[in-house]
mmCIF file of C-alpha atoms in Angstrom:
data_model
loop_
_atom_site.group_PDB
_atom_site.id
_atom_site.type_symbol
_atom_site.label_atom_id
_atom_site.label_comp_id
_atom_site.label_asym_id
_atom_site.label_seq_id
_atom_site.Cartn_x
_atom_site.Cartn_y
_atom_site.Cartn_z
ATOM 1 C CA MET A 1 0.000 0.000 0.000
ATOM 2 C CA ILE A 2 2.804 2.413 0.885
ATOM 3 C CA PHE A 3 4.687 1.677 -2.349
ATOM 4 C CA GLU A 4 1.488 2.088 -4.369
ATOM 5 C CA CYS A 5 0.848 5.496 -2.829
ATOM 6 C CA LEU A 6 4.394 6.837 -3.076
ATOM 7 C CA GLY A 7 5.448 5.260 -6.337
ATOM 8 C CA PRO A 8 8.893 3.761 -7.131
ATOM 9 C CA LYS A 9 10.943 6.978 -6.982
ATOM 10 C CA MET A 10 9.458 8.338 -3.758
ATOM 11 C CA SER A 11 9.510 4.894 -2.126
ATOM 12 C CA GLY A 12 13.235 4.676 -2.740
ATOM 13 C CA GLU A 13 13.946 8.204 -1.536
ATOM 14 C CA ARG A 14 11.615 8.255 1.495
ATOM 15 C CA LEU A 15 11.845 4.660 2.740
ATOM 16 C CA VAL A 16 14.713 2.583 1.393
ATOM 17 C CA ARG A 17 17.465 5.183 1.061
ATOM 18 C CA PRO A 18 17.236 6.554 4.660
ATOM 19 C CA THR A 19 17.226 3.006 6.033
ATOM 20 C CA GLN A 20 20.252 2.138 3.909
ATOM 21 C CA THR A 21 22.047 5.270 5.118
ATOM 22 C CA HIS A 22 21.531 4.351 8.774
ATOM 23 C CA LEU A 23 22.557 0.740 8.128
ATOM 24 C CA SER A 24 25.717 1.795 6.292
ATOM 25 C CA SER A 25 26.664 4.123 9.129
ATOM 26 C CA SER A 26 26.135 1.398 11.706
ATOM 27 C CA LEU A 27 28.165 -1.140 9.721
ATOM 28 C CA ARG A 28 31.038 1.344 9.338
ATOM 29 C CA THR A 29 30.976 2.351 13.017
ATOM 30 C CA HIS A 30 31.160 -1.125 14.560
ATOM 31 C CA ALA A 31 34.160 -3.369 14.057
ATOM 32 C CA THR A 32 31.878 -6.367 14.474
ATOM 33 C CA LEU A 33 28.222 -6.827 13.591
ATOM 34 C CA ASP A 34 26.196 -4.705 16.001
ATOM 35 C CA PRO A 35 23.712 -7.054 17.745
ATOM 36 C CA THR A 36 20.947 -4.451 18.118
ATOM 37 C CA THR A 37 20.820 -1.623 15.580
ATOM 38 C CA VAL A 38 21.987 -3.565 12.529
ATOM 39 C CA PRO A 39 19.454 -6.434 12.897
ATOM 40 C CA ALA A 40 16.602 -3.940 13.318
ATOM 41 C CA LEU A 41 17.566 -1.994 10.189
ATOM 42 C CA CYS A 42 18.104 -5.204 8.219
ATOM 43 C CA SER A 43 14.655 -6.427 9.223
ATOM 44 C CA VAL A 44 13.096 -3.155 8.021
ATOM 45 C CA LEU A 45 14.857 -3.461 4.664
ATOM 46 C CA ALA A 46 13.753 -7.077 4.317
ATOM 47 C CA LEU A 47 10.156 -6.045 5.034
ATOM 48 C CA LEU A 48 10.322 -3.303 2.408
ATOM 49 C CA HIS A 49 11.791 -5.812 -0.045
ATOM 50 C CA ARG A 50 8.893 -8.208 0.545
ATOM 51 C CA MET A 51 6.402 -5.382 0.020
ATOM 52 C CA SER A 52 8.126 -4.363 -3.199
ATOM 53 C CA THR A 53 8.222 -7.951 -4.464
ATOM 54 C CA ALA A 54 4.556 -8.517 -3.617
ATOM 55 C CA LEU A 55 3.679 -5.595 -5.897
ATOM 56 C CA GLY A 56 5.662 -7.017 -8.785
ATOM 57 C CA GLY A 57 9.031 -5.474 -8.020
ATOM 58 C CA VAL A 58 8.359 -1.772 -7.491
ATOM 59 C CA LEU A 59 12.059 -1.331 -6.743
ATOM 60 C CA SER A 60 14.921 -3.372 -8.166
ATOM 61 C CA ASN A 61 16.656 -5.963 -5.987
ATOM 62 C CA GLU A 62 19.851 -3.891 -6.171
ATOM 63 C CA ALA A 63 18.133 -1.103 -4.214
ATOM 64 C CA PHE A 64 18.074 -3.325 -1.127
ATOM 65 C CA TYR A 65 21.697 -4.517 -1.206
ATOM 66 C CA ASN A 66 24.010 -2.733 1.211
ATOM 67 C CA GLU A 67 27.592 -2.608 -0.068
ATOM 68 C CA GLU A 68 28.982 -1.942 3.425
ATOM 69 C CA PHE A 69 28.603 -5.676 4.093
ATOM 70 C CA ASN A 70 31.627 -6.097 1.823
ATOM 71 C CA ALA A 71 33.771 -4.465 4.539
ATOM 72 C CA VAL A 72 32.515 -6.798 7.278
ATOM 73 C CA ASP A 73 34.912 -9.555 8.325
ATOM 74 C CA PRO A 74 33.942 -12.608 6.207
ATOM 75 C CA LEU A 75 34.660 -14.834 9.198
ATOM 76 C CA SER A 76 31.904 -13.081 11.173
ATOM 77 C CA MET A 77 29.492 -13.650 8.313
ATOM 78 C CA LEU A 78 30.537 -17.306 8.037
ATOM 79 C CA LYS A 79 29.977 -17.831 11.774
ATOM 80 C CA ASP A 80 26.532 -16.279 11.381
ATOM 81 C CA LEU A 81 25.808 -18.699 8.523
ATOM 82 C CA TYR A 82 26.903 -21.738 10.534
ATOM 83 C CA ALA A 83 24.870 -20.574 13.535
ATOM 84 C CA ALA A 84 21.780 -20.183 11.362
ATOM 85 C CA GLU A 85 22.237 -23.649 9.854
ATOM 86 C CA THR A 86 22.777 -25.185 13.307
ATOM 87 C CA GLU A 87 19.625 -23.577 14.670
ATOM 88 C CA ARG A 88 17.562 -24.646 11.671
ATOM 89 C CA SER A 89 18.842 -28.231 11.752
ATOM 90 C CA GLY A 90 18.356 -28.570 15.518
ATOM 91 C CA GLY A 91 14.746 -29.628 15.087
ATOM 92 C CA ARG A 92 11.997 -29.256 17.641
ATOM 93 C CA GLU A 93 14.282 -28.915 20.673
ATOM 94 C CA ALA A 94 16.235 -26.070 19.086
ATOM 95 C CA SER A 95 12.980 -24.326 18.192
ATOM 96 C CA ARG A 96 11.771 -24.668 21.782
ATOM 97 C CA ARG A 97 14.991 -23.158 23.149
ATOM 98 C CA ALA A 98 14.877 -20.338 20.587
ATOM 99 C CA ASN A 99 11.305 -19.476 21.476
ATOM 100 C CA SER A 100 12.077 -19.505 25.204
ATOM 101 C CA ARG A 101 14.796 -16.875 24.830
ATOM 102 C CA GLY A 102 13.358 -14.971 21.914
ATOM 103 C CA GLN A 103 13.973 -15.758 18.248
ATOM 104 C CA ARG A 104 17.618 -15.262 17.286
ATOM 105 C CA PHE A 105 18.493 -13.030 14.363
ATOM 106 C CA PHE A 106 20.645 -14.307 11.499
ATOM 107 C CA PHE A 107 21.785 -12.154 8.595
ATOM 108 C CA TRP A 108 21.593 -15.115 6.230
ATOM 109 C CA ASP A 109 17.853 -15.326 6.818
ATOM 110 C CA LEU A 110 17.720 -12.033 4.854
ATOM 111 C CA PRO A 111 19.784 -12.702 1.694
ATOM 112 C CA CYS A 112 17.951 -9.895 -0.115
ATOM 113 C CA ILE A 113 20.120 -7.277 1.641
ATOM 114 C CA ILE A 114 23.510 -9.006 1.273
ATOM 115 C CA PRO A 115 25.323 -8.138 -1.999
ATOM 116 C CA ALA A 116 26.753 -10.806 -4.281
ATOM 117 C CA ARG A 117 30.357 -9.831 -3.502
ATOM 118 C CA THR A 118 29.849 -10.529 0.215
ATOM 119 C CA LYS A 119 28.224 -13.872 -0.550
ATOM 120 C CA GLN A 120 31.125 -14.753 -2.827
ATOM 121 C CA LYS A 121 33.723 -13.916 -0.156
ATOM 122 C CA VAL A 122 31.915 -16.055 2.422
ATOM 123 C CA MET A 123 31.572 -18.946 -0.050
ATOM 124 C CA VAL A 124 35.307 -18.816 -0.806
ATOM 125 C CA LEU A 125 36.165 -18.747 2.912
ATOM 126 C CA GLU A 126 33.835 -21.669 3.605
ATOM 127 C CA ALA A 127 35.304 -23.649 0.690
ATOM 128 C CA ARG A 128 38.848 -23.120 2.004
ATOM 129 C CA HIS A 129 37.728 -24.128 5.485
ATOM 130 C CA LEU A 130 36.125 -27.345 4.223
ATOM 131 C CA GLN A 131 39.106 -28.033 1.978
ATOM 132 C CA ALA A 132 41.534 -27.747 4.897
ATOM 133 C CA GLN A 133 39.373 -29.993 7.093
ATOM 134 C CA THR A 134 39.059 -32.638 4.375
ATOM 135 C CA ALA A 135 42.806 -32.602 3.646
ATOM 136 C CA GLN A 136 43.596 -32.938 7.351
ATOM 137 C CA ARG A 137 41.281 -35.949 7.720
ATOM 138 C CA ALA A 138 42.815 -37.552 4.628
ATOM 139 C CA MET A 139 46.345 -37.069 5.955
ATOM 140 C CA LEU A 140 45.411 -38.592 9.328
ATOM 141 C CA SER A 141 43.816 -41.544 7.540
ATOM 142 C CA ARG A 142 46.975 -42.168 5.493
ATOM 143 C CA MET A 143 49.132 -41.925 8.617
ATOM 144 C CA MET A 144 46.976 -44.488 10.433
ATOM 145 C CA ASN A 145 47.055 -46.816 7.436
ATOM 146 C CA SER A 146 50.824 -46.474 7.276
ATOM 147 C CA LEU A 147 51.227 -47.289 10.982
ATOM 148 C CA MET A 148 48.946 -50.308 10.623
ATOM 149 C CA ARG A 149 50.705 -51.261 7.372
ATOM 150 C CA VAL A 150 47.458 -51.187 5.472
ATOM 151 C CA GLU A 151 47.352 -50.224 1.810
ATOM 152 C CA PRO A 152 45.950 -46.656 1.688
ATOM 153 C CA GLU A 153 42.713 -46.193 -0.201
ATOM 154 C CA PRO A 154 42.595 -43.789 -3.180
ATOM 155 C CA ASP A 155 40.068 -41.664 -1.283
ATOM 156 C CA SER A 156 42.646 -41.005 1.434
ATOM 157 C CA LEU A 157 44.670 -38.699 -0.818
ATOM 158 C CA PRO A 158 44.650 -35.097 0.464
ATOM 159 C CA TYR A 159 43.650 -33.867 -2.994
ATOM 160 C CA LEU A 160 41.242 -34.868 -5.756
ATOM 161 C CA VAL A 161 42.784 -36.023 -9.032
ATOM 162 C CA MET A 162 40.675 -35.643 -12.161
ATOM 163 C CA GLU A 163 41.759 -37.167 -15.456
ATOM 164 C CA VAL A 164 40.315 -35.740 -18.657
ATOM 165 C CA ARG A 165 40.951 -35.993 -22.373
ATOM 166 C CA ARG A 166 41.842 -32.746 -24.096
ATOM 167 C CA GLU A 167 39.350 -33.313 -26.896
ATOM 168 C CA PHE A 168 36.529 -34.096 -24.432
ATOM 169 C CA VAL A 169 37.351 -31.777 -21.524
ATOM 170 C CA THR A 170 33.799 -30.799 -20.596
ATOM 171 C CA LYS A 171 32.269 -34.244 -21.147
ATOM 172 C CA ASP A 172 34.924 -36.016 -19.065
ATOM 173 C CA ALA A 173 34.775 -33.401 -16.294
ATOM 174 C CA LEU A 174 30.978 -33.679 -15.973
ATOM 175 C CA ALA A 175 31.156 -37.469 -15.885
ATOM 176 C CA PHE A 176 33.884 -37.336 -13.228
ATOM 177 C CA LEU A 177 31.957 -34.896 -11.028
ATOM 178 C CA ALA A 178 28.759 -36.944 -11.317
ATOM 179 C CA SER A 179 30.558 -40.096 -10.149
ATOM 180 C CA THR A 180 32.482 -38.477 -7.263
ATOM 181 C CA GLU A 181 31.158 -38.395 -3.701
ATOM 182 C CA ASP A 182 30.318 -34.994 -2.257
ATOM 183 C CA ALA A 183 32.922 -35.339 0.504
ATOM 184 C CA GLN A 184 35.679 -35.794 -2.078
ATOM 185 C CA LEU A 185 34.663 -32.628 -3.894
ATOM 186 C CA CYS A 186 35.823 -30.597 -0.880
ATOM 187 C CA LYS A 187 39.445 -31.517 -1.611
ATOM 188 C CA GLU A 188 41.916 -29.442 -3.581
ATOM 189 C CA LEU A 189 41.597 -30.237 -7.277
ATOM 190 C CA LYS A 190 44.499 -31.501 -9.374
ATOM 191 C CA VAL A 191 44.025 -32.145 -13.093
ATOM 192 C CA ARG A 192 45.786 -34.664 -15.299
ATOM 193 C CA PHE A 193 45.380 -34.809 -19.067
ATOM 194 C CA VAL A 194 45.205 -38.380 -20.356
ATOM 195 C CA GLY A 195 48.392 -39.402 -22.144
ATOM 196 C CA GLU A 196 50.404 -36.444 -20.875
ATOM 197 C CA ASP A 197 53.092 -36.464 -18.223
ATOM 198 C CA GLY A 198 53.484 -33.790 -15.607
ATOM 199 C CA VAL A 199 52.499 -32.949 -12.062
ATOM 200 C CA ASP A 200 49.788 -30.366 -11.555
ATOM 201 C CA GLN A 201 51.240 -27.495 -9.535
ATOM 202 C CA GLY A 202 48.474 -25.159 -10.621
ATOM 203 C CA GLY A 203 49.348 -24.653 -14.288
ATOM 204 C CA VAL A 204 47.537 -27.749 -15.583
ATOM 205 C CA ARG A 205 44.447 -26.911 -13.557
ATOM 206 C CA LYS A 206 44.471 -23.355 -14.918
ATOM 207 C CA GLU A 207 44.720 -24.692 -18.471
ATOM 208 C CA PHE A 208 41.812 -27.067 -17.801
ATOM 209 C CA PHE A 209 39.550 -24.233 -16.661
ATOM 210 C CA GLN A 210 40.535 -22.155 -19.688
ATOM 211 C CA LEU A 211 39.629 -24.998 -22.040
ATOM 212 C CA ALA A 212 36.405 -25.813 -20.191
ATOM 213 C CA THR A 213 35.311 -22.166 -20.129
ATOM 214 C CA ARG A 214 36.029 -21.748 -23.822
ATOM 215 C CA THR A 215 33.933 -24.839 -24.581
ATOM 216 C CA LEU A 216 31.011 -23.919 -22.306
ATOM 217 C CA PHE A 217 30.751 -20.367 -23.652
ATOM 218 C CA GLY A 218 31.199 -21.403 -27.280
ATOM 219 C CA PRO A 219 28.060 -20.895 -29.409
ATOM 220 C CA GLU A 220 28.382 -24.432 -30.749
ATOM 221 C CA TYR A 221 27.822 -25.862 -27.239
ATOM 222 C CA GLY A 222 24.324 -24.384 -27.121
ATOM 223 C CA MET A 223 24.365 -22.958 -23.580
ATOM 224 C CA PHE A 224 24.864 -19.332 -24.633
ATOM 225 C CA VAL A 225 24.188 -17.259 -27.727
ATOM 226 C CA LEU A 226 26.107 -14.275 -29.049
ATOM 227 C CA ALA A 227 24.561 -10.844 -28.652
ATOM 228 C CA ASP A 228 25.484 -7.218 -29.174
ATOM 229 C CA GLU A 229 27.342 -7.846 -32.442
ATOM 230 C CA GLY A 230 29.195 -10.853 -31.119
ATOM 231 C CA ARG A 231 30.836 -9.139 -28.152
ATOM 232 C CA LYS A 232 28.520 -10.499 -25.447
ATOM 233 C CA VAL A 233 26.956 -13.883 -24.710
#
């Protein structure tokens, strides 16, 4: 109703922009995520976003992103993500405890206000965290197998080795990923081209991604089409 009365321009200037200004100031002022002011402002923005979406997108999604989240420590955001997942996966008992002390606030329950760059930074940090954990478990497994004089299993390697043929890079990579367990995908990737010698120290993997990207974005693959006189896909 408010957006319908004010219209897109006035809604942005009178409602969203002042809220964003206060949120930006609060995010810049506090070294860590402020547990009171910031959640309240985020909740207001999320409510305005829902109202805008319900009316068919009166304002663009970009109007609700706050770029100051990019300056927040990614580790703080990752901890908030893990806490939200733990609370949600705790079941009935966790819900009872949450209700008894008041519902906890999690930033990741409001993805509409978190810009893509912040999400990317947290995803990269989480991937590195999982990669380190997986490599550590693999190394411990190999050490135990060595002490017990048991032949180590291929899955106990601290990295994931993918073999592909140069002429079928994308096809072989998709088949490999489909047949690999999720836990193994957390490991550092090393690529080996069939019939070629050499240890992947990063260069082979880089070449693989270059070849795969060229194939995926090629018009002949059918996933993308050229636009704007052939300069965009």
